Amino acid sequence: SLRHLSVLLLLPLASLSPSPSRVCRRCCDHLQPPESSASHPAHTVAATPYQIPEVRTYINMTILKGEKGDRGDKGLPGKNGKEGPHGNRGPSGPKGTKGQAGAPGDACKTQHSSFSVGRRKSLHSIDYFQALVFDTVFVNTYEHFNMFKGKFYCFIPGVYYFNVNIHTWNFKETYLHLMHNDREQVILYAQPSERSIMQSQSVMMDLALNDEVWVRLYKRERENAVYSDDVDVYITFNGYMVSPGDQ
């Protein structure tokens, strides 16, 4: 409204310049000076022209401010900034509680290995070191026991149990080692005697992939021998996995 307008009268009097087209005269002034005034110019007062003030309008916009408008729509997200440096590793958290037992696994996928072999023929050692081979198979799961070499090969790493049973020969020494690869693990020994007896030895081993387990005869100054016959089996070698290596 007009009442909100602030009107300023700018009067630049210092910069006014006479404009012939806008000169005003008083009604009492003569249109032409009298002739006598021409002869006495020094005593004649000439009419002084003046300019009409210029009026300019100034509007103060601050007093026209309206009410606050509604909030605009959310703008589009900006570009991602540069990745900051990696922070220091935080401290370890507390140990969690023990979880529940899982469901039973598939029996068909359970890892297992076992063997049981025997020998029906007697044997006299002819070399200082001689492998004991077998001719009878009772159990040979997945053919992990090699009958030609008399060795068990580990295809499933884990803990295994092994057992050797032999029958001694009268008046002859019995000296055997249960071998893990090329290292002796346990000994089976019997001194020469008038009576033959059954001897047994067992051990558990932690096997890696492709490890070998076998029985070796060791000949010293005395004759080394084990007894058996075609009717009964006196010599046996057994082994089975107790637990897989990843448990």
Short mmCIF file of C-alpha atoms in Angstrom, two decimals:
data_model
loop_
_atom_site.label_atom_id
_atom_site.label_comp_id
_atom_site.label_asym_id
_atom_site.label_seq_id
_atom_site.Cartn_x
_atom_site.Cartn_y
_atom_site.Cartn_z
CA SER A 1 0.00 0.00 0.00
CA LEU A 2 1.02 3.59 -0.47
CA ARG A 3 1.25 4.20 3.19
CA HIS A 4 4.23 1.82 3.30
CA LEU A 5 6.11 3.77 0.70
CA SER A 6 8.80 6.11 1.78
CA VAL A 7 9.04 9.13 -0.51
CA LEU A 8 12.26 11.01 -0.58
CA LEU A 9 12.58 14.36 -2.25
CA LEU A 10 15.97 14.59 -3.77
CA LEU A 11 16.93 18.16 -4.30
CA PRO A 12 20.35 18.37 -5.92
CA LEU A 13 20.45 22.12 -5.68
CA ALA A 14 24.18 22.28 -6.24
CA SER A 15 23.86 20.65 -9.60
CA LEU A 16 20.82 22.60 -10.85
CA SER A 17 21.22 24.27 -14.18
CA PRO A 18 18.72 26.70 -15.68
CA SER A 19 16.47 25.33 -18.35
CA PRO A 20 14.97 27.96 -20.64
CA SER A 21 11.97 25.79 -21.36
CA ARG A 22 10.99 25.52 -17.73
CA VAL A 23 11.63 29.15 -16.53
CA CYS A 24 8.83 30.67 -14.51
CA ARG A 25 8.19 34.40 -14.08
CA ARG A 26 6.13 36.29 -11.64
CA CYS A 27 2.93 37.74 -12.86
CA CYS A 28 4.04 41.21 -11.91
CA ASP A 29 7.16 41.01 -14.08
CA HIS A 30 6.97 42.87 -17.39
CA LEU A 31 7.20 40.80 -20.47
CA GLN A 32 9.75 43.22 -21.81
CA PRO A 33 11.91 45.57 -19.85
CA PRO A 34 11.06 49.29 -20.21
CA GLU A 35 13.04 51.36 -22.54
CA SER A 36 14.38 53.40 -19.68
CA SER A 37 15.92 50.36 -18.23
CA ALA A 38 18.08 50.00 -21.26
CA SER A 39 19.73 53.28 -20.57
CA HIS A 40 20.17 52.40 -16.90
CA PRO A 41 21.15 48.77 -16.81
CA ALA A 42 23.01 49.10 -13.57
CA HIS A 43 19.88 50.15 -11.64
CA THR A 44 17.50 47.55 -13.12
CA VAL A 45 16.79 44.29 -11.19
CA ALA A 46 16.39 41.46 -13.64
CA ALA A 47 14.04 38.56 -12.94
CA THR A 48 15.82 35.52 -11.45
CA PRO A 49 14.71 32.19 -12.97
CA TYR A 50 14.42 29.00 -10.75
CA GLN A 51 13.97 25.26 -11.49
CA ILE A 52 11.14 22.97 -10.34
CA PRO A 53 12.52 20.29 -7.96
CA GLU A 54 12.69 16.77 -9.38
CA VAL A 55 10.77 14.17 -7.42
CA ARG A 56 12.12 10.59 -7.30
CA THR A 57 10.41 7.62 -5.66
CA TYR A 58 12.40 5.23 -3.40
CA ILE A 59 10.79 2.00 -2.20
CA ASN A 60 12.22 0.26 0.89
CA MET A 61 11.89 -3.42 -0.02
CA THR A 62 12.57 -4.64 3.54
CA ILE A 63 9.16 -3.45 4.69
CA LEU A 64 7.48 -5.44 1.90
CA LYS A 65 8.77 -8.87 3.22
CA GLY A 66 5.97 -11.42 3.26
CA GLU A 67 5.37 -14.52 5.36
CA LYS A 68 7.81 -17.50 5.35
CA GLY A 69 7.06 -19.93 2.54
CA ASP A 70 6.82 -23.74 2.62
CA ARG A 71 9.96 -25.86 2.70
CA GLY A 72 11.14 -26.95 -0.74
CA ASP A 73 11.71 -30.49 -1.98
CA LYS A 74 14.89 -32.32 -0.98
CA GLY A 75 17.64 -31.93 -3.54
CA LEU A 76 19.63 -34.67 -5.23
CA PRO A 77 22.51 -36.19 -3.22
CA GLY A 78 25.95 -34.89 -4.01
CA LYS A 79 28.97 -36.85 -5.16
CA ASN A 80 30.81 -39.07 -2.71
CA GLY A 81 33.86 -37.53 -1.15
CA LYS A 82 37.34 -39.01 -1.15
CA GLU A 83 37.91 -42.09 0.97
CA GLY A 84 39.55 -41.27 4.25
CA PRO A 85 42.58 -43.04 5.73
CA HIS A 86 42.18 -46.43 7.43
CA GLY A 87 41.69 -46.24 11.14
CA ASN A 88 43.55 -48.21 13.77
CA ARG A 89 42.42 -51.75 14.51
CA GLY A 90 40.08 -51.86 17.46
CA PRO A 91 40.47 -54.11 20.49
CA SER A 92 39.23 -57.71 20.39
CA GLY A 93 35.70 -58.21 21.56
CA PRO A 94 34.65 -60.55 24.34
CA LYS A 95 34.44 -64.28 23.66
CA GLY A 96 31.01 -65.35 22.51
CA THR A 97 28.90 -68.06 24.04
CA LYS A 98 29.05 -71.63 22.80
CA GLY A 99 26.65 -72.30 19.95
CA GLN A 100 24.15 -75.09 19.68
CA ALA A 101 25.15 -78.47 18.32
CA GLY A 102 24.60 -78.89 14.60
CA ALA A 103 22.41 -81.45 12.93
CA PRO A 104 23.90 -84.93 12.31
CA GLY A 105 25.80 -85.20 9.05
CA ASP A 106 25.09 -87.50 6.17
CA ALA A 107 26.37 -90.96 6.96
CA CYS A 108 27.29 -91.49 3.33
CA LYS A 109 29.70 -88.57 3.46
CA THR A 110 31.40 -89.53 6.73
CA GLN A 111 35.14 -89.97 6.21
CA HIS A 112 36.41 -93.40 7.16
CA SER A 113 39.28 -95.74 6.45
CA SER A 114 40.10 -99.19 7.84
CA PHE A 115 41.86 -102.43 6.98
CA SER A 116 42.58 -105.88 8.41
CA VAL A 117 44.95 -108.28 6.64
CA GLY A 118 46.67 -111.57 7.53
CA ARG A 119 49.46 -113.92 6.47
CA ARG A 120 49.19 -117.70 6.18
CA LYS A 121 52.86 -118.42 5.43
CA SER A 122 55.83 -118.43 7.76
CA LEU A 123 58.69 -116.06 7.04
CA HIS A 124 62.44 -116.09 7.72
CA SER A 125 64.10 -112.73 7.22
CA ILE A 126 66.89 -112.86 4.67
CA ASP A 127 67.90 -109.16 4.80
CA TYR A 128 68.66 -106.82 7.64
CA PHE A 129 65.47 -104.91 6.79
CA GLN A 130 62.55 -106.66 5.14
CA ALA A 131 58.92 -105.61 4.73
CA LEU A 132 56.29 -108.01 5.98
CA VAL A 133 53.71 -108.61 3.23
CA PHE A 134 50.31 -110.28 3.60
CA ASP A 135 48.22 -112.67 1.51
CA THR A 136 44.79 -112.60 3.15
CA VAL A 137 42.30 -109.69 3.20
CA PHE A 138 39.62 -109.39 5.87
CA VAL A 139 38.78 -105.71 5.44
CA ASN A 140 40.28 -103.16 3.05
CA THR A 141 38.03 -100.10 2.83
CA TYR A 142 38.60 -98.11 -0.36
CA GLU A 143 41.71 -100.26 -1.03
CA HIS A 144 43.89 -97.99 1.10
CA PHE A 145 46.09 -100.96 2.03
CA ASN A 146 48.44 -102.06 -0.76
CA MET A 147 48.68 -105.86 -0.65
CA PHE A 148 51.67 -106.02 -3.01
CA LYS A 149 53.85 -103.71 -0.88
CA GLY A 150 52.36 -104.57 2.50
CA LYS A 151 51.78 -100.84 3.26
CA PHE A 152 48.84 -98.72 4.33
CA TYR A 153 48.61 -95.35 2.51
CA CYS A 154 46.86 -92.46 4.19
CA PHE A 155 44.32 -90.80 1.90
CA ILE A 156 42.35 -89.16 4.74
CA PRO A 157 44.55 -87.27 7.24
CA GLY A 158 43.69 -87.92 10.86
CA VAL A 159 44.38 -90.06 13.91
CA TYR A 160 44.65 -93.84 13.31
CA TYR A 161 44.91 -96.92 15.49
CA PHE A 162 47.18 -99.82 14.40
CA ASN A 163 47.70 -103.31 15.79
CA VAL A 164 50.11 -106.18 14.91
CA ASN A 165 49.78 -109.79 16.04
CA ILE A 166 52.39 -112.48 15.33
CA HIS A 167 53.30 -116.00 16.41
CA THR A 168 56.92 -116.66 17.37
CA TRP A 169 59.00 -119.60 16.14
CA ASN A 170 60.63 -122.05 18.51
CA PHE A 171 64.29 -121.28 19.26
CA LYS A 172 64.22 -118.28 16.93
CA GLU A 173 64.24 -114.57 17.60
CA THR A 174 61.30 -112.37 16.63
CA TYR A 175 62.14 -108.72 16.01
CA LEU A 176 59.77 -106.37 14.18
CA HIS A 177 59.10 -102.61 13.97
CA LEU A 178 55.86 -100.85 13.20
CA MET A 179 56.97 -98.13 10.79
CA HIS A 180 55.64 -94.64 10.06
CA ASN A 181 57.17 -93.82 6.68
CA ASP A 182 60.91 -94.49 7.33
CA ARG A 183 60.81 -94.07 11.12
CA GLU A 184 60.40 -96.82 13.69
CA GLN A 185 57.46 -96.16 16.01
CA VAL A 186 57.14 -99.25 18.23
CA ILE A 187 58.92 -102.59 18.50
CA LEU A 188 57.56 -106.12 18.78
CA TYR A 189 60.19 -108.45 20.19
CA ALA A 190 60.46 -112.00 21.56
CA GLN A 191 63.63 -113.85 22.61
CA PRO A 192 64.33 -117.39 21.38
CA SER A 193 62.50 -119.95 23.48
CA GLU A 194 61.53 -123.59 23.52
CA ARG A 195 57.89 -122.56 23.35
CA SER A 196 56.26 -120.46 20.65
CA ILE A 197 53.96 -117.67 21.85
CA MET A 198 51.60 -115.03 20.48
CA GLN A 199 52.92 -111.47 20.65
CA SER A 200 50.97 -108.23 20.06
CA GLN A 201 51.74 -104.53 19.74
CA SER A 202 49.50 -101.52 19.11
CA VAL A 203 49.85 -97.75 18.72
CA MET A 204 47.97 -94.65 17.58
CA MET A 205 49.44 -92.26 14.98
CA ASP A 206 48.56 -88.85 13.63
CA LEU A 207 48.90 -89.26 9.86
CA ALA A 208 49.17 -86.71 7.09
CA LEU A 209 48.18 -87.18 3.48
CA ASN A 210 50.18 -89.93 1.68
CA ASP A 211 51.89 -91.16 4.87
CA GLU A 212 52.82 -94.87 4.93
CA VAL A 213 52.44 -97.39 7.77
CA TRP A 214 53.96 -100.88 7.50
CA VAL A 215 55.65 -103.73 9.40
CA ARG A 216 59.39 -104.32 9.03
CA LEU A 217 61.46 -107.32 10.11
CA TYR A 218 64.88 -106.55 11.55
CA LYS A 219 67.60 -109.21 11.33
CA ARG A 220 70.54 -109.16 13.71
CA GLU A 221 73.11 -111.92 14.50
CA ARG A 222 70.35 -114.39 15.24
CA GLU A 223 67.84 -115.75 12.78
CA ASN A 224 64.61 -113.70 12.70
CA ALA A 225 61.33 -115.48 11.87
CA VAL A 226 57.55 -115.49 12.34
CA TYR A 227 55.38 -118.58 12.22
CA SER A 228 52.11 -119.37 10.41
CA ASP A 229 50.55 -122.19 8.37
CA ASP A 230 48.01 -122.74 5.65
CA VAL A 231 45.28 -123.85 8.05
CA ASP A 232 45.19 -121.00 10.58
CA VAL A 233 46.14 -117.35 10.37
CA TYR A 234 48.67 -116.42 13.06
CA ILE A 235 49.86 -113.09 11.67
CA THR A 236 47.53 -110.09 11.36
CA PHE A 237 47.90 -106.36 10.79
CA ASN A 238 44.97 -104.04 11.50
CA GLY A 239 44.29 -100.32 11.36
CA TYR A 240 41.42 -97.84 11.30
CA MET A 241 40.83 -94.13 11.54
CA VAL A 242 39.78 -92.80 14.94
CA SER A 243 39.00 -89.22 13.86
CA PRO A 244 39.61 -87.06 10.78
CA GLY A 245 42.35 -84.47 10.95
CA ASP A 246 39.99 -81.45 10.75
CA GLN A 247 38.17 -82.30 13.99
#
